[in-house]
Coordinates of N, CA, C and O in Angstrom, one line a residue:
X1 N 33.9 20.2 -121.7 CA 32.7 19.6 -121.0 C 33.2 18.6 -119.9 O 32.6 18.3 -118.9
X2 N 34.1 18.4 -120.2 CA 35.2 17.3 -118.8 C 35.2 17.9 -117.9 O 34.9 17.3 -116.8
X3 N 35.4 19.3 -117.8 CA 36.0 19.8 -116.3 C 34.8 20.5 -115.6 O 35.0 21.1 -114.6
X4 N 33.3 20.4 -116.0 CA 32.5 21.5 -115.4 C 32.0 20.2 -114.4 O 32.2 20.3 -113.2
X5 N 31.3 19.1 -114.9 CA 31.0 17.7 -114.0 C 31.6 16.7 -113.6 O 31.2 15.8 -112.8
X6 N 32.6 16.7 -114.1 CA 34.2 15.9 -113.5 C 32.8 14.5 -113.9 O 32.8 13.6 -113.0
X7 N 31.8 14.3 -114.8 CA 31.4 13.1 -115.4 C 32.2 11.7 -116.6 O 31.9 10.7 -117.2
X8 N 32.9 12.4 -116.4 CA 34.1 11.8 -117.8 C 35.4 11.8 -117.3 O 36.2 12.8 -117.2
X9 N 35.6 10.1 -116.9 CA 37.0 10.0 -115.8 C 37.7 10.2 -116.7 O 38.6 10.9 -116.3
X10 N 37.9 9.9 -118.6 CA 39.1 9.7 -118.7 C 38.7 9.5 -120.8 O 37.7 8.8 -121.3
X11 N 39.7 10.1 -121.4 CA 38.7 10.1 -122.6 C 40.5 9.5 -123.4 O 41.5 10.0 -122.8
X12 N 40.7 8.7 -124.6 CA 41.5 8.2 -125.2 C 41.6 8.9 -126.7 O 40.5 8.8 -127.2
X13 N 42.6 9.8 -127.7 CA 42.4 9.8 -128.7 C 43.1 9.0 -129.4 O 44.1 8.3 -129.1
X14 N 42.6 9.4 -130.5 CA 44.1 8.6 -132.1 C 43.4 9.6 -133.5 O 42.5 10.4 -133.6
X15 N 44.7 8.8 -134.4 CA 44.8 10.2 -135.5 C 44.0 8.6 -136.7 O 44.1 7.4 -136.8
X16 N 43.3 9.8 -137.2 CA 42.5 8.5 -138.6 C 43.1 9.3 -139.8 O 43.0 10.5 -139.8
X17 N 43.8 8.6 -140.9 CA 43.7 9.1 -142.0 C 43.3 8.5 -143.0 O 43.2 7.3 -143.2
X18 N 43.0 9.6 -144.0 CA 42.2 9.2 -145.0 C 43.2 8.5 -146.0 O 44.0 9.3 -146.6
X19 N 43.3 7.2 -146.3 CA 44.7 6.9 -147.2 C 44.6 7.4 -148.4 O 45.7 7.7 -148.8
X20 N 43.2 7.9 -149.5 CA 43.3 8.7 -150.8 C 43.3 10.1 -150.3 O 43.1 10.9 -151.1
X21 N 43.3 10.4 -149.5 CA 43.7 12.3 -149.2 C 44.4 12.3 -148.6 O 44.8 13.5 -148.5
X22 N 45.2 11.3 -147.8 CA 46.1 12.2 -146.7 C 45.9 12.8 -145.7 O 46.7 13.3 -144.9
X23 N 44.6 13.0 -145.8 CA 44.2 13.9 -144.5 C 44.1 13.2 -143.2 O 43.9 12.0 -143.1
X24 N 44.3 13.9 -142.4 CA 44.6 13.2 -141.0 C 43.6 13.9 -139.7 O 43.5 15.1 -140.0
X25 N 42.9 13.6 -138.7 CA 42.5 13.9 -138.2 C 42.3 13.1 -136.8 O 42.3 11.8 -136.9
X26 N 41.9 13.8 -135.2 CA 41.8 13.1 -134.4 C 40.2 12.8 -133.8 O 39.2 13.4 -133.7
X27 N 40.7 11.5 -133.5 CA 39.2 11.3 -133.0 C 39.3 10.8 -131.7 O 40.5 10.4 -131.4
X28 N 38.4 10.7 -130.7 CA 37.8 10.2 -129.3 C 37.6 8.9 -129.8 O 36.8 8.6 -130.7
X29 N 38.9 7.7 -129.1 CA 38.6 5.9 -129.5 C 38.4 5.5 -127.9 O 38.7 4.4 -127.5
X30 N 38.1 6.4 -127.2 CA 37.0 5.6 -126.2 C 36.9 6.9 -125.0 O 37.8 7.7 -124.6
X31 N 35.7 6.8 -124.5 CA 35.2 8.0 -123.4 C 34.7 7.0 -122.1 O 34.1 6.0 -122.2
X32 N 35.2 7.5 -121.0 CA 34.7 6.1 -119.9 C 34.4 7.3 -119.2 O 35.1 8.3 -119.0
X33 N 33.0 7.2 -118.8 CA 31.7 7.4 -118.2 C 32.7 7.3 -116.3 O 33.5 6.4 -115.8
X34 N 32.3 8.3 -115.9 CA 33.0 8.4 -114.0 C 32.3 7.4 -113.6 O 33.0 6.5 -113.1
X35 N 30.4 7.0 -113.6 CA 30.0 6.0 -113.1 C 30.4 5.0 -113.6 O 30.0 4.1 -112.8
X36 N 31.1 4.4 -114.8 CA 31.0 3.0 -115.3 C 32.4 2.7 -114.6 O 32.5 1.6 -114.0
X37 N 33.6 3.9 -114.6 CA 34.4 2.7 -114.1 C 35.4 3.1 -112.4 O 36.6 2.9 -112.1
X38 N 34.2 3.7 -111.7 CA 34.4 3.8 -110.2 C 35.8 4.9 -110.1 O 36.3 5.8 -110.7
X39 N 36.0 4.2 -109.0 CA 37.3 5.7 -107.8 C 38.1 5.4 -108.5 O 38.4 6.5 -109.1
X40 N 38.9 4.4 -108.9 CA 40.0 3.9 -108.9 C 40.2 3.4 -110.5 O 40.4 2.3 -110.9
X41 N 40.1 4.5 -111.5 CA 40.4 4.1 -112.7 C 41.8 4.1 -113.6 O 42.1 3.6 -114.8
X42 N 42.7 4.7 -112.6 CA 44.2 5.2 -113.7 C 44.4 3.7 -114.3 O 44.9 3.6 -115.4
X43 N 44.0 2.9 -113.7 CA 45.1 1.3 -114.6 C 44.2 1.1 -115.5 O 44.7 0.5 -116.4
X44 N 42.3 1.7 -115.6 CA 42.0 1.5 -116.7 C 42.4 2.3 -118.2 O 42.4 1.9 -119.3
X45 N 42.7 3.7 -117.4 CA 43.0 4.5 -118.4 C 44.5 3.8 -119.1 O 44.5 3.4 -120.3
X46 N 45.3 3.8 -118.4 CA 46.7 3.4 -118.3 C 46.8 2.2 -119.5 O 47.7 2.2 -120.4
X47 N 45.8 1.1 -119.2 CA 45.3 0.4 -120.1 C 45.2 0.4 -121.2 O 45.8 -0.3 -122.0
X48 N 44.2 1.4 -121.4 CA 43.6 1.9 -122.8 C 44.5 2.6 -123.7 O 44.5 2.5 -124.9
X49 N 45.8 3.6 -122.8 CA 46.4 4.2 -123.6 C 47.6 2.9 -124.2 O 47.8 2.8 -125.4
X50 N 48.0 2.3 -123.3 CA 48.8 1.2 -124.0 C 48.4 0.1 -124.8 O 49.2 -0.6 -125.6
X51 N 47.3 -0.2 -124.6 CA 46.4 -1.5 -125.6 C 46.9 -1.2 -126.9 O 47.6 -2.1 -127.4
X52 N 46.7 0.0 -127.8 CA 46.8 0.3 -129.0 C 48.3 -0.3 -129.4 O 48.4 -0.9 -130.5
X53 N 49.1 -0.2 -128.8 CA 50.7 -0.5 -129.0 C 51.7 0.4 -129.9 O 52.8 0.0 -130.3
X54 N 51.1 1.7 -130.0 CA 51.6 3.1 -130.5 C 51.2 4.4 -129.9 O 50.7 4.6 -128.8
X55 N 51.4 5.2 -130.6 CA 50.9 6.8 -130.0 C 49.3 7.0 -130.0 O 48.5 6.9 -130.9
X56 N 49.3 7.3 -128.7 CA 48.2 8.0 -128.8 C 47.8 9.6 -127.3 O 48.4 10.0 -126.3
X57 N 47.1 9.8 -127.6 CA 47.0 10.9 -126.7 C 45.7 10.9 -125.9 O 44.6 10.8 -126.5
X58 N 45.6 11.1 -124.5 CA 44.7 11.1 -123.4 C 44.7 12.4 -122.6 O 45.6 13.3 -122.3
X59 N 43.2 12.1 -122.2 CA 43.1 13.3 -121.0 C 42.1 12.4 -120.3 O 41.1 11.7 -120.8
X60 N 42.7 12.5 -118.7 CA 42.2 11.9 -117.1 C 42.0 13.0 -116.4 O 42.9 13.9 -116.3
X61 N 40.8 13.1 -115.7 CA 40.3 13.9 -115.0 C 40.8 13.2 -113.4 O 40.3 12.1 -112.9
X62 N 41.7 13.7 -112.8 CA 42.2 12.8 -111.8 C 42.4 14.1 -110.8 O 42.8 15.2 -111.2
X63 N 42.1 13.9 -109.5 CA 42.3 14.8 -108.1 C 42.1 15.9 -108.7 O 42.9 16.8 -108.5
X64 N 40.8 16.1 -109.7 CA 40.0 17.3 -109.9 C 41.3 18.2 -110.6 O 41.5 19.4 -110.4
X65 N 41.8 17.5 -111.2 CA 42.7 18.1 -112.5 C 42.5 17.3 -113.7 O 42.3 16.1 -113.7
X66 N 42.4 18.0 -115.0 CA 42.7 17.6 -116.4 C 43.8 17.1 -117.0 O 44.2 18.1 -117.6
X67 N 44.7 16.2 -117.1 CA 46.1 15.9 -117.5 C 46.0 14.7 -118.5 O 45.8 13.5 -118.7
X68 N 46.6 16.2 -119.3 CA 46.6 15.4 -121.0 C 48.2 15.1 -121.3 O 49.2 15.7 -121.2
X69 N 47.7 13.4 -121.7 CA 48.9 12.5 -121.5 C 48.9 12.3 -123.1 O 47.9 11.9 -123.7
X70 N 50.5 12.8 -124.0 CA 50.9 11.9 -125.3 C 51.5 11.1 -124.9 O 52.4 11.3 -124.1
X71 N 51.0 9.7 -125.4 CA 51.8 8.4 -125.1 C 52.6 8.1 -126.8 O 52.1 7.9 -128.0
X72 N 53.9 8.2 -126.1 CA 54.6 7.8 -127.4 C 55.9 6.9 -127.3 O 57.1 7.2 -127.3
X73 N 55.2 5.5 -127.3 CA 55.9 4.2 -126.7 C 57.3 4.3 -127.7 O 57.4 5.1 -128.6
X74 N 58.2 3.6 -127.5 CA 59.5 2.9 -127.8 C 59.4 2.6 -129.2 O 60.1 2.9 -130.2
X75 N 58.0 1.5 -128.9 CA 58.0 0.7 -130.5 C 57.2 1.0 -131.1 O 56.9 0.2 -131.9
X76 N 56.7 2.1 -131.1 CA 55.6 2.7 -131.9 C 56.6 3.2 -133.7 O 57.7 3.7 -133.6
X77 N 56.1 3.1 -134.7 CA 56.6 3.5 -135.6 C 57.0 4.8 -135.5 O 56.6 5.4 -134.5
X78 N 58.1 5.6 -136.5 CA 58.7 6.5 -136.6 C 57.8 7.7 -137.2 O 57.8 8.8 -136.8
X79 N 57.0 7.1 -138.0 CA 56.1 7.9 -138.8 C 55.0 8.6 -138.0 O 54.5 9.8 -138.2
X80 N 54.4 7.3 -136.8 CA 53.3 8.1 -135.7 C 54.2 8.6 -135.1 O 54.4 9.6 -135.7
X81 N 55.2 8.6 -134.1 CA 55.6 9.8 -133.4 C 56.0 10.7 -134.4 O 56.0 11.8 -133.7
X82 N 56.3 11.0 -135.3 CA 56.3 12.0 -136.2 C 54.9 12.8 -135.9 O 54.7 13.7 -135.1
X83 N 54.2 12.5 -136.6 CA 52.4 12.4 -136.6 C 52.0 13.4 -135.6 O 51.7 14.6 -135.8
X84 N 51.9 12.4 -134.4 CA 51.5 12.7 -132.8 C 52.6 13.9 -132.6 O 52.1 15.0 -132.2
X85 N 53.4 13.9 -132.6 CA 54.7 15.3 -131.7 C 54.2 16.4 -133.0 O 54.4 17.6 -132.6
X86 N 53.8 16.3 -134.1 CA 53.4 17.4 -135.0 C 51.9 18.4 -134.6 O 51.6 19.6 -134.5
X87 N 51.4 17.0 -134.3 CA 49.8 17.6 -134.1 C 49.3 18.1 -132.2 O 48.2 18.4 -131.8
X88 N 50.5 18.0 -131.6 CA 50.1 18.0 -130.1 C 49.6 18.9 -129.8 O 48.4 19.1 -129.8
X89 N 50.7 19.9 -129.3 CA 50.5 21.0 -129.3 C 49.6 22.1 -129.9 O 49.4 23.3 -129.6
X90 N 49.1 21.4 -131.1 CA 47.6 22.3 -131.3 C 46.6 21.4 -130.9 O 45.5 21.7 -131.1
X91 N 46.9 20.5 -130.4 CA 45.7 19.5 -129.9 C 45.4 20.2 -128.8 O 44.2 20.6 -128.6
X92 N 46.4 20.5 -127.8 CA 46.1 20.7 -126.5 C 45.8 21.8 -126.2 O 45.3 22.0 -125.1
X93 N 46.0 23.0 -127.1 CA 45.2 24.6 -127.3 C 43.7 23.9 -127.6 O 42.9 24.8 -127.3
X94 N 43.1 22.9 -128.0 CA 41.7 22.8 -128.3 C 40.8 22.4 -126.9 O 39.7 22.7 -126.5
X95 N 41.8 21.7 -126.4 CA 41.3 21.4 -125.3 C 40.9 22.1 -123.9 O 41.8 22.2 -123.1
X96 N 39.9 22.5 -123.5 CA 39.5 23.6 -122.7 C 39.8 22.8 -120.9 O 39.1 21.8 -120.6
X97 N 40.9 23.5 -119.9 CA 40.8 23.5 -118.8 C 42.1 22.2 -118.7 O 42.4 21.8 -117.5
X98 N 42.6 21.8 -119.5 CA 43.5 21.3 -119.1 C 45.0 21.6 -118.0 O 45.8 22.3 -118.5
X99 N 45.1 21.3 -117.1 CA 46.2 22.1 -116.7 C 47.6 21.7 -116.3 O 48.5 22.3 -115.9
X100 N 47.3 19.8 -116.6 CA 48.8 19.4 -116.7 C 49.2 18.8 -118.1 O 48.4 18.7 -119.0
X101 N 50.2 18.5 -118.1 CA 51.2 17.7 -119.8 C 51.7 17.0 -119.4 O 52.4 17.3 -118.4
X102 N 51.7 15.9 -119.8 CA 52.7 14.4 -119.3 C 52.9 14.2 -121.1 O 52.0 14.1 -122.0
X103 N 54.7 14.1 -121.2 CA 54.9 13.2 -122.2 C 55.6 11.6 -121.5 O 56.4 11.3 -120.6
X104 N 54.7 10.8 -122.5 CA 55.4 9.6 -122.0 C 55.6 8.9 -122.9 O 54.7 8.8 -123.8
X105 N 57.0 8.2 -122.9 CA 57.5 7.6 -123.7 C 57.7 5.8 -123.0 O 58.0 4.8 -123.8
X106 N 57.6 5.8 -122.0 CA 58.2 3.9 -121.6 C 56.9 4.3 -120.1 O 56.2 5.2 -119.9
X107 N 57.1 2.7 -119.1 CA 56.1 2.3 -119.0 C 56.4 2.9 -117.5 O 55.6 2.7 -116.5
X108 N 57.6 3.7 -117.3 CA 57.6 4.6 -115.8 C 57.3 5.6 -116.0 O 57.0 6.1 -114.9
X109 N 57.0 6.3 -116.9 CA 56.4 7.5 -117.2 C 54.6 7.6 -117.7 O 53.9 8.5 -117.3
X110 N 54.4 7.1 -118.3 CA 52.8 6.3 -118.3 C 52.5 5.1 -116.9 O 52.5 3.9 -117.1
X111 N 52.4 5.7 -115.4 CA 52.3 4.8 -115.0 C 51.1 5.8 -113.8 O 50.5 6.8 -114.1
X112 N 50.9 5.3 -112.8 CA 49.6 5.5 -111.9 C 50.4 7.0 -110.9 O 50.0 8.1 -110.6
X113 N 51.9 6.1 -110.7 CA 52.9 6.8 -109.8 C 52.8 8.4 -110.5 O 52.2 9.4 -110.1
X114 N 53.7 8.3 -111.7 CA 53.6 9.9 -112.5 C 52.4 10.3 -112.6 O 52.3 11.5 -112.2
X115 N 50.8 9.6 -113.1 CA 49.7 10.8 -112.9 C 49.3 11.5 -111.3 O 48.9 12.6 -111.1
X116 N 49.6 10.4 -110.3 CA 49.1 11.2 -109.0 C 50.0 12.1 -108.9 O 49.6 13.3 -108.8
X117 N 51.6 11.6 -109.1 CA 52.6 12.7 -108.8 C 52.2 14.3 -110.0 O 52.4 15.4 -109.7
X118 N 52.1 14.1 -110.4 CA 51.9 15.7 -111.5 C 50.6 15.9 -111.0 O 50.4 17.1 -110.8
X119 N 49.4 15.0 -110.7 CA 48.1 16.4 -110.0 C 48.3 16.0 -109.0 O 47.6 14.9 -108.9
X120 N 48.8 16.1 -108.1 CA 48.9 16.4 -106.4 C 48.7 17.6 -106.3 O 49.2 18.3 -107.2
X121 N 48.0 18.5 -105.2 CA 47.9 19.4 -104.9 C 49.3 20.5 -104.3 O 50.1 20.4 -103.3
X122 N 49.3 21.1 -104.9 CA 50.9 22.0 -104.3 C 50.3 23.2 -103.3 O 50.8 24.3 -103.4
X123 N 49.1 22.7 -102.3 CA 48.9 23.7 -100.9 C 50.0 22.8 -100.0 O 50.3 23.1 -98.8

């Protein structure tokens, strides 16, 4: 539904688990609305993915591309990048119309510079 109205700059997930089942699952921990937060959102996204201070995974609707970002910081526990690099790649088969992958691991690779640079137009 991201890519038909380009209405949804930028959506944040994370993994919840259930601690008596073990079960693990991803949820949407925040969706920002294109009108709420104007032209110039990557430092919000950028934000949001690092606030948590572990792994999490995003998709930014940026120069009319979808680019789903795993952020999987330095100091993030052993167990969530375990987690997150397990569950990705079927994450991102669910997601419809994506067409770039950014892994990032430190704060030059999660940064404004790497998302323009990976959706720039290649005419």
């Amino acid at each position: 539904s991201m890519k038909l109205k380009h209405n949804t700059a930028y959506l944040t997930f994370c993994v919840q688990k259930n601690k008596e089942t073990k079960e693990e699952w991803i949820v949407i921990e925040k969706e920002a609305a294109t009108a709420d937060v104007g032209d110039d959102y990557l430092d919000a996204f950028i934000a949001d993915m690092k606030g948590a201070k572990t792994c999490r995974f995003g998709v930014v609707d940026w120069n009319k591309k979808l680019c789903f970002v795993a952020w999987s910081p330095e100091s993030a526990k052993g167990k969530d990048k375990m987690v997150y690099a397990s569950i990705r790649e079927g994450f991102i088969q669910t997601l419809v119309g994506v067409q770039i992958k950014l892994q990032a691991t430190d704060d030059a690779e999660l940064s404004k510079e790497a998302i323009v640079d990976a959706t720039k137009s290649n005419v």
